[in-house]
Short mmCIF file of C-alpha atoms and ligand atoms in Angstrom, two decimals:
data_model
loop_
_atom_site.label_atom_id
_atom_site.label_comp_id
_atom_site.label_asym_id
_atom_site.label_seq_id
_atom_site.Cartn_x
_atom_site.Cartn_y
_atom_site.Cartn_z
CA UNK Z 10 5.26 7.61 20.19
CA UNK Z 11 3.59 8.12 16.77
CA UNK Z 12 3.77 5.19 14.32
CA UNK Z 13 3.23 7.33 11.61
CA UNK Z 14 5.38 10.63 11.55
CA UNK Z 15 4.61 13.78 9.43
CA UNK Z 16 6.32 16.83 8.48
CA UNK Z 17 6.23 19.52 5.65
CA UNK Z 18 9.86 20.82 4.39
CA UNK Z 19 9.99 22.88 1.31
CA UNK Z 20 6.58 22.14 0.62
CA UNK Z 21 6.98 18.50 0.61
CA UNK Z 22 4.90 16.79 3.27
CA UNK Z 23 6.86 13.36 3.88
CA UNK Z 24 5.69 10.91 5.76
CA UNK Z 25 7.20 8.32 7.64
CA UNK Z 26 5.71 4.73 8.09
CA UNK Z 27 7.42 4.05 11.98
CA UNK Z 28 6.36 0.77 13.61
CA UNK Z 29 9.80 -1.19 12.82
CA UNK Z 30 9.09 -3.51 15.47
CA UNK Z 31 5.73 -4.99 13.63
CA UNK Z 32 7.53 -4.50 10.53
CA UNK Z 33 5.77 -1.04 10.27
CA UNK Z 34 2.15 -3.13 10.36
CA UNK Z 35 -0.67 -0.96 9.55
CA UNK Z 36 -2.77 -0.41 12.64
CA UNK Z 37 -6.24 1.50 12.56
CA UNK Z 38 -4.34 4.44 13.99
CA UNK Z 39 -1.72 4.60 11.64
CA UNK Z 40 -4.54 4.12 8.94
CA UNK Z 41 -6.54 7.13 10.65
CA UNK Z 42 -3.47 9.42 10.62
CA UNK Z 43 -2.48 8.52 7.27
CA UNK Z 44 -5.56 9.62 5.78
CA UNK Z 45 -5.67 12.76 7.78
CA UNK Z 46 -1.91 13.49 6.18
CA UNK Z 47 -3.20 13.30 2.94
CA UNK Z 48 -6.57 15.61 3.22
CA UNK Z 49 -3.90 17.41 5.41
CA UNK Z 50 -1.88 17.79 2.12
CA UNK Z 51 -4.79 18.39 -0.18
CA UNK Z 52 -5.54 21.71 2.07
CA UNK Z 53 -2.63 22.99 2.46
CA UNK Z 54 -1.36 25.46 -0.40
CA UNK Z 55 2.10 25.25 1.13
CA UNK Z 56 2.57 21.45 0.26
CA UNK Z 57 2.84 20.89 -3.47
CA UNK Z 58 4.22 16.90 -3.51
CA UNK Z 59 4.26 14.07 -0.67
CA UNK Z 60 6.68 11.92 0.11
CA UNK Z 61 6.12 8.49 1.86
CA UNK Z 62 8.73 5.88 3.18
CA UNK Z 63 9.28 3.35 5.96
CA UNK Z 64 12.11 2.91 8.39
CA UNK Z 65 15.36 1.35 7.36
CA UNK Z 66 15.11 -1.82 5.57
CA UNK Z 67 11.35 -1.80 5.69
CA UNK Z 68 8.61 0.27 3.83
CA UNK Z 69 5.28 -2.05 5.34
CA UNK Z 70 4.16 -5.36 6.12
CA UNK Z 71 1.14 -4.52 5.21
CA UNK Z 72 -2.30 -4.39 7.64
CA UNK Z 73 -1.96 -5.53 11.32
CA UNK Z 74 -3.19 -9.06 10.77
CA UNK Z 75 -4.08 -9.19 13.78
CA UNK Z 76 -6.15 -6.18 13.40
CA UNK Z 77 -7.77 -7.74 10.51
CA UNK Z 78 -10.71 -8.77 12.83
CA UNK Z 79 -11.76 -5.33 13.23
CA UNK Z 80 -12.45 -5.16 9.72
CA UNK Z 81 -14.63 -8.40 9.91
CA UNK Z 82 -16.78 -6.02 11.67
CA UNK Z 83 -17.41 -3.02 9.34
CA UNK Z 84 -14.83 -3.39 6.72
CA UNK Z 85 -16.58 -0.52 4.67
CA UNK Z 86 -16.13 2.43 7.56
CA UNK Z 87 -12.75 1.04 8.61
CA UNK Z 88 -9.50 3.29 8.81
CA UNK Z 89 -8.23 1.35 6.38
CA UNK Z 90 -11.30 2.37 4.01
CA UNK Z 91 -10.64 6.03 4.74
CA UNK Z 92 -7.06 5.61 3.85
CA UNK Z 93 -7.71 3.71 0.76
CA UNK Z 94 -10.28 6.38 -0.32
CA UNK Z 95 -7.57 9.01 0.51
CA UNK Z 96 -4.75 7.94 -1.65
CA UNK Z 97 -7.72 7.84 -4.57
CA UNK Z 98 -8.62 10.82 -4.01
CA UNK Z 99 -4.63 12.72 -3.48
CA UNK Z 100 -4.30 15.82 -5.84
CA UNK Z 101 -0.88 16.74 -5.40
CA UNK Z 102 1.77 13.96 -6.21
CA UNK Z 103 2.97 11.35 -3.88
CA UNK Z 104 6.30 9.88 -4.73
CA UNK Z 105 7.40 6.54 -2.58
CA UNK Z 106 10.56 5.47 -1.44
CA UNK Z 107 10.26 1.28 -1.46
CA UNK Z 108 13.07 -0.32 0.80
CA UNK Z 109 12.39 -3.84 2.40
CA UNK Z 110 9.09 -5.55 2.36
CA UNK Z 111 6.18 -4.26 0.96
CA UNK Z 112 3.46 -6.42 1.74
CA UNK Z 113 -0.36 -6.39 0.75
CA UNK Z 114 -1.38 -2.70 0.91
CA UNK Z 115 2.15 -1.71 1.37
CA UNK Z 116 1.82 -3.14 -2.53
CA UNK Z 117 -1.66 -2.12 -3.55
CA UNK Z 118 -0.89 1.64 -2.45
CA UNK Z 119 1.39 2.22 -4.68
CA UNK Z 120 -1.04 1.60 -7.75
CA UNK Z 121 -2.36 5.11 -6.65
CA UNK Z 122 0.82 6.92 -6.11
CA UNK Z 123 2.76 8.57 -9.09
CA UNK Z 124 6.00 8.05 -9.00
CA UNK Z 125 7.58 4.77 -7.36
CA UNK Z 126 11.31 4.52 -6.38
CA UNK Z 127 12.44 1.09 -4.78
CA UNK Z 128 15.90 -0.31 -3.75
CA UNK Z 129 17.51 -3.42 -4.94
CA UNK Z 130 15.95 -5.01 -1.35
CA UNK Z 131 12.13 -4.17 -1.91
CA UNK Z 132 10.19 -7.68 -1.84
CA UNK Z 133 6.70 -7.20 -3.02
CA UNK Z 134 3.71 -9.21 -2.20
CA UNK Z 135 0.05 -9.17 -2.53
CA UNK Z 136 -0.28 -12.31 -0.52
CA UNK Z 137 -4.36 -12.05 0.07
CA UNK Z 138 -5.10 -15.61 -1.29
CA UNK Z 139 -2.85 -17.44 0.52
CA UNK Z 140 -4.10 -15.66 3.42
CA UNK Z 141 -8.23 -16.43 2.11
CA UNK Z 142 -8.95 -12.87 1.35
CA UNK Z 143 -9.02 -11.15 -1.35
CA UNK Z 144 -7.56 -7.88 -3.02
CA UNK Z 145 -7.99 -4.59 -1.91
CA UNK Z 146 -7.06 -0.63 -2.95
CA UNK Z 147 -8.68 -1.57 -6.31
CA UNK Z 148 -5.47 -3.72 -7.48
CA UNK Z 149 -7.85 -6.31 -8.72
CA UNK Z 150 -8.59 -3.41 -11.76
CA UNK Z 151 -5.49 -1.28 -11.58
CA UNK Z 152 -2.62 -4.52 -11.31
CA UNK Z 153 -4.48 -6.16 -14.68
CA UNK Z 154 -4.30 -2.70 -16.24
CA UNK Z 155 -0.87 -1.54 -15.16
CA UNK Z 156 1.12 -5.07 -15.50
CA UNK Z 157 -1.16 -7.10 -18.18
CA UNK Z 158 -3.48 -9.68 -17.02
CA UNK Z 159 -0.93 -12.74 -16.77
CA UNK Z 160 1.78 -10.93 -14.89
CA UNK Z 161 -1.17 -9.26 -12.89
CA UNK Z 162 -3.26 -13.04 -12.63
CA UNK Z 163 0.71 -14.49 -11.47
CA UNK Z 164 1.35 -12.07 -8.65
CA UNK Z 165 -2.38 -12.10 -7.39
CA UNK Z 166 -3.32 -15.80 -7.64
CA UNK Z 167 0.06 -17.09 -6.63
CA UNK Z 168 0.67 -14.65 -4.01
CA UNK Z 169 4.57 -14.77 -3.46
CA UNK Z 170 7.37 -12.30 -3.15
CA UNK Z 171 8.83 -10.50 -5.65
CA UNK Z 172 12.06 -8.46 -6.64
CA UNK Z 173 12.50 -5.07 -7.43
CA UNK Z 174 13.31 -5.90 -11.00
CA UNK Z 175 9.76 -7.92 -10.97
CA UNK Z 176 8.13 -5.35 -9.73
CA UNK Z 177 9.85 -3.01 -11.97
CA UNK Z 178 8.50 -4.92 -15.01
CA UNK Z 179 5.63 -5.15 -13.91
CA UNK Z 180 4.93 -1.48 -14.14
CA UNK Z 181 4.46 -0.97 -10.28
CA UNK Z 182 7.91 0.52 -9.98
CA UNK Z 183 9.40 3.39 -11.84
CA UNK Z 184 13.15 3.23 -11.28
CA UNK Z 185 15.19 1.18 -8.87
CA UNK Z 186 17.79 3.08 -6.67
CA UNK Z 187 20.49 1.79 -4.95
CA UNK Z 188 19.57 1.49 -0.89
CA UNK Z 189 21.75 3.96 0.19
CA UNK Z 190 20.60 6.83 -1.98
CA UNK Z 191 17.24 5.90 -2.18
CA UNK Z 192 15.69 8.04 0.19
CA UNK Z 193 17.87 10.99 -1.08
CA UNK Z 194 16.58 10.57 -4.43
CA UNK Z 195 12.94 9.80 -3.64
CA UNK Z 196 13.26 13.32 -2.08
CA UNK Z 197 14.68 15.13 -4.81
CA UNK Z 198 12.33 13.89 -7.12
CA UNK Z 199 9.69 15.47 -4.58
CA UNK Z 200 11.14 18.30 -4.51
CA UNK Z 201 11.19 18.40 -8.47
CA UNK Z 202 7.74 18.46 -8.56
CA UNK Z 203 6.82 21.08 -6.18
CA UNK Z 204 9.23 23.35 -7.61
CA UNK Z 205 7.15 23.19 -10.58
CA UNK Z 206 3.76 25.52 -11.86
CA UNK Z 207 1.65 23.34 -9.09
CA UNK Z 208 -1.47 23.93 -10.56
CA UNK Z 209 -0.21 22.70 -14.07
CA UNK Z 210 0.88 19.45 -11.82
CA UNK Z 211 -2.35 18.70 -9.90
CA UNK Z 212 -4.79 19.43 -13.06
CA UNK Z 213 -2.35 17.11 -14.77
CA UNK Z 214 -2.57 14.37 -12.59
CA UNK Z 215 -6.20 15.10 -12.19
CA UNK Z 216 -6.79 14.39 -16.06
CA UNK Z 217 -4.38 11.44 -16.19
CA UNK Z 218 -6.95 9.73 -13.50
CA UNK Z 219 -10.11 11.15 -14.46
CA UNK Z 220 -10.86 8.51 -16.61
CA UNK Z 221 -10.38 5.22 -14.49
CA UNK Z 222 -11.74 7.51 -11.00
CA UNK Z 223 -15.15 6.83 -10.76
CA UNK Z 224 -14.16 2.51 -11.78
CA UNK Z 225 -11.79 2.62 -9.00
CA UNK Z 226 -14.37 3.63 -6.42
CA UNK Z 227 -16.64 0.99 -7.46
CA UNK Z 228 -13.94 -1.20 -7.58
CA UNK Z 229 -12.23 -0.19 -4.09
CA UNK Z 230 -16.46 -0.20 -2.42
CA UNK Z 231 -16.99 -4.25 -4.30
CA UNK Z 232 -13.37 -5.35 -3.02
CA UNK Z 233 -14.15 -3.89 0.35
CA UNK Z 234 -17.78 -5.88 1.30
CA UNK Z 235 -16.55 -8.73 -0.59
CA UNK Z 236 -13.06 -8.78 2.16
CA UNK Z 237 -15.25 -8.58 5.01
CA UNK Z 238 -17.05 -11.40 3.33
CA UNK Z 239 -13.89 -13.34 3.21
CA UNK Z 240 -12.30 -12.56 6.79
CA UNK Z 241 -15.23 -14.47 7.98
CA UNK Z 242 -14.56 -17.01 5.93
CA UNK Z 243 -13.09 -20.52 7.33
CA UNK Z 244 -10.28 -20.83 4.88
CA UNK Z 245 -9.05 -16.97 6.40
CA UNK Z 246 -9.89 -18.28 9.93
CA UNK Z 247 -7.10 -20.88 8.88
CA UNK Z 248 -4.63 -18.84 7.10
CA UNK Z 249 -4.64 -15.80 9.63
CA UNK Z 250 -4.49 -18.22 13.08
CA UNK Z 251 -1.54 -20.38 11.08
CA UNK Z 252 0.44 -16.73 10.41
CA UNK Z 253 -0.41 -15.47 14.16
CA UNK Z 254 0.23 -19.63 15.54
CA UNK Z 255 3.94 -19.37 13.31
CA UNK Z 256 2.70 -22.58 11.42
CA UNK Z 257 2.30 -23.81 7.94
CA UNK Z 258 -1.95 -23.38 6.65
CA UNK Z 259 -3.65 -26.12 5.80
CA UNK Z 260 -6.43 -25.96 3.81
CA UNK Z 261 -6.95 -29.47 2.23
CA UNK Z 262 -10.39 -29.95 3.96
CA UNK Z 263 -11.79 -26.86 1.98
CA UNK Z 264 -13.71 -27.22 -0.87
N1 LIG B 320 0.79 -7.77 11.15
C1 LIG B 320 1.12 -7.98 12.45
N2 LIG B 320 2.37 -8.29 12.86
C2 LIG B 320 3.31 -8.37 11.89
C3 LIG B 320 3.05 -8.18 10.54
C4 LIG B 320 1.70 -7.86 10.17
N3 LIG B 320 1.35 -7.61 8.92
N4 LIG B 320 4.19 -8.35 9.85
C5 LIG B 320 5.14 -8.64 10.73
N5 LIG B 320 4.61 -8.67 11.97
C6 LIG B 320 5.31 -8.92 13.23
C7 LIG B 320 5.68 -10.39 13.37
O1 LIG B 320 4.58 -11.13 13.90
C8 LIG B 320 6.85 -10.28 14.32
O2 LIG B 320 6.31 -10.06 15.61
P1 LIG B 320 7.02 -10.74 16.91
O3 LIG B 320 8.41 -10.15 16.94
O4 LIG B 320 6.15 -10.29 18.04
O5 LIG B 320 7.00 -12.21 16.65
C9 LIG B 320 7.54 -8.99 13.91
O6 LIG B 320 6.56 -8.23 13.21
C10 LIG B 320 8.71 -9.20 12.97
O7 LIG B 320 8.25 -9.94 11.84
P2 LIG B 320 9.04 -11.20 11.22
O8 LIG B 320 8.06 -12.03 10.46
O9 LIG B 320 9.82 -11.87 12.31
O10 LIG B 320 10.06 -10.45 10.23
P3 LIG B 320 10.72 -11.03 8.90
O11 LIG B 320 11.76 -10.04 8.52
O12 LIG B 320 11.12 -12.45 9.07
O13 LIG B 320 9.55 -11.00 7.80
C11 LIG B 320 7.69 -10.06 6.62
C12 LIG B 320 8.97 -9.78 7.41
C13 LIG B 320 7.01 -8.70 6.36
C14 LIG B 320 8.04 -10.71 5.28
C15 LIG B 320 6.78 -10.99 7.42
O14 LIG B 320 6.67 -10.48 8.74
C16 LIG B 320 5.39 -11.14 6.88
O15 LIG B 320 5.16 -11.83 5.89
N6 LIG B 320 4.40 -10.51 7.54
C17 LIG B 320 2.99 -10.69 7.26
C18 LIG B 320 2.59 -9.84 6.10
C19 LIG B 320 1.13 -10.00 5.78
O16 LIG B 320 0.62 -11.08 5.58
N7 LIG B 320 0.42 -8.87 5.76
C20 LIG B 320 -0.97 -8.81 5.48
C21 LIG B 320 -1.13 -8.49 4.04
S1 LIG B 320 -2.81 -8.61 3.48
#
């Protein structure tokens, strides 16, 4: 079965993040058919807004870690690559419903997406030090800009969990929902925006990111070759076996 489910309904093409038993984990599959849901959406004249959520209690742990070796290989022509160039690239609005943890990417993506809906339960992360990388999806320019630099330098450096509320100040989160209506609301604020003029919505958003587009790429292209840099790295060697092993990292012997 398909971890990654799509369907368009009243011209909102939602899609589901479904791997609850890896905590919805990103694998190079789900990465592939993310990306093809959002060119899919981008053709299509019938969708006018996207909607993307995970399973109950969970929106995504982020990338497979243990898929994170494939990327030590060609991080730059990865899925994950294509998908992070996809969600740069999205015309039409993508609203997110945030339940649960929402780890690494499952943070960084949202930074692209427009409007950002999470329940009291969403726990944040962006735990790539900790884990010896580095970040990704162009958070290390958009978190700075979006949050400030010390709220941005606190969640990046440090690496821990945060609330809904955090998250909310922060500026990655526009409202926070209660659980149960969250996905109900997440879709009605989809299907807000494609019941509006849709070309007056896409130029819109196209102007609002015009600006920062061509920084993010860079951005997204330096993050990317400096990652597969870092997963070769002995203090990620550490951090990923210790996660995979169930153990506490230590990385006293690095310098
Ligand atoms: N990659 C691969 N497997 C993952 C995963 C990930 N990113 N996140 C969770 N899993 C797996 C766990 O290994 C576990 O597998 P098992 O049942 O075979 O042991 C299963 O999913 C359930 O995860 P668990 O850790 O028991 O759930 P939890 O509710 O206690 O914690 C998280 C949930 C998301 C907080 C925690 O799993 C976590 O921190 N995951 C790693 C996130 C991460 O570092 N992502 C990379 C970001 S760059």
């Amino acid at each position: 079965m398909s971890h990654v489910r799509v369907e368009t309904q009243d011209r909102v093409l939602r899609i589901e993040l479904a791997r609850p038993e890896k905590k919805n984990a990103l694998s190079p599959d789900m990465y592939a058919a993310l990306a093809a849901a959002f060119a899919a959406a981008d053709a299509d004249a019938n969708v006018r807004a996207m909607l993307i959520h995970g399973t109950s209690g969970c929106f995504t742990s982020g990338n497979d870690v243990r898929d994170f070796l494939e990327l030590e290989r060609a991080p730059g022509a990865s899925p994950a690559s294509g998908f992070l160039r996809a969600i740069a690239a999205a015309q039409k609005p993508v609203v997110a419903a945030v339940g649960g943890p929402a780890v690494g990417v499952g943070t960084t993506m949202l930074l692209h997406f427009d409007l950002i809906f999470a329940a009291p339960n969403a726990r944040f992360q962006l735990p790539f030090v900790p884990l010896g990388l580095l970040p990704e999806a162009a958070s290390s320019l958009l978190l700075p800009m979006v949050a400030g630099y010390q709220r941005a330098a606190e969640l990046l450096l440090l690496g821990q969990p945060f609330t809904a509320e955090k998250a909310l100040a922060a500026g990655i989160v526009t409202e926070i929902v209660p659980q149960a209506e969250l996905l109900d609301y997440a879709r009605t604020a989809a299907l807000a925006l494609a019941a509006l003029p849709p070309a007056s919505v896409r130029m819109t958003k196209a102007l609002m990111k015009r600006a920062l587009a061509p920084a993010v790429r860079e951005r997204m292209q330096e993050e990317l070759a400096l990652f597969g840099e870092r997963l070769k790295s002995p203090e990620a060697k550490e951090a990923l076996g210790a996660f995979l092993e169930k153990r506490k990292p230590d990385f006293s012997r690095f310098s």
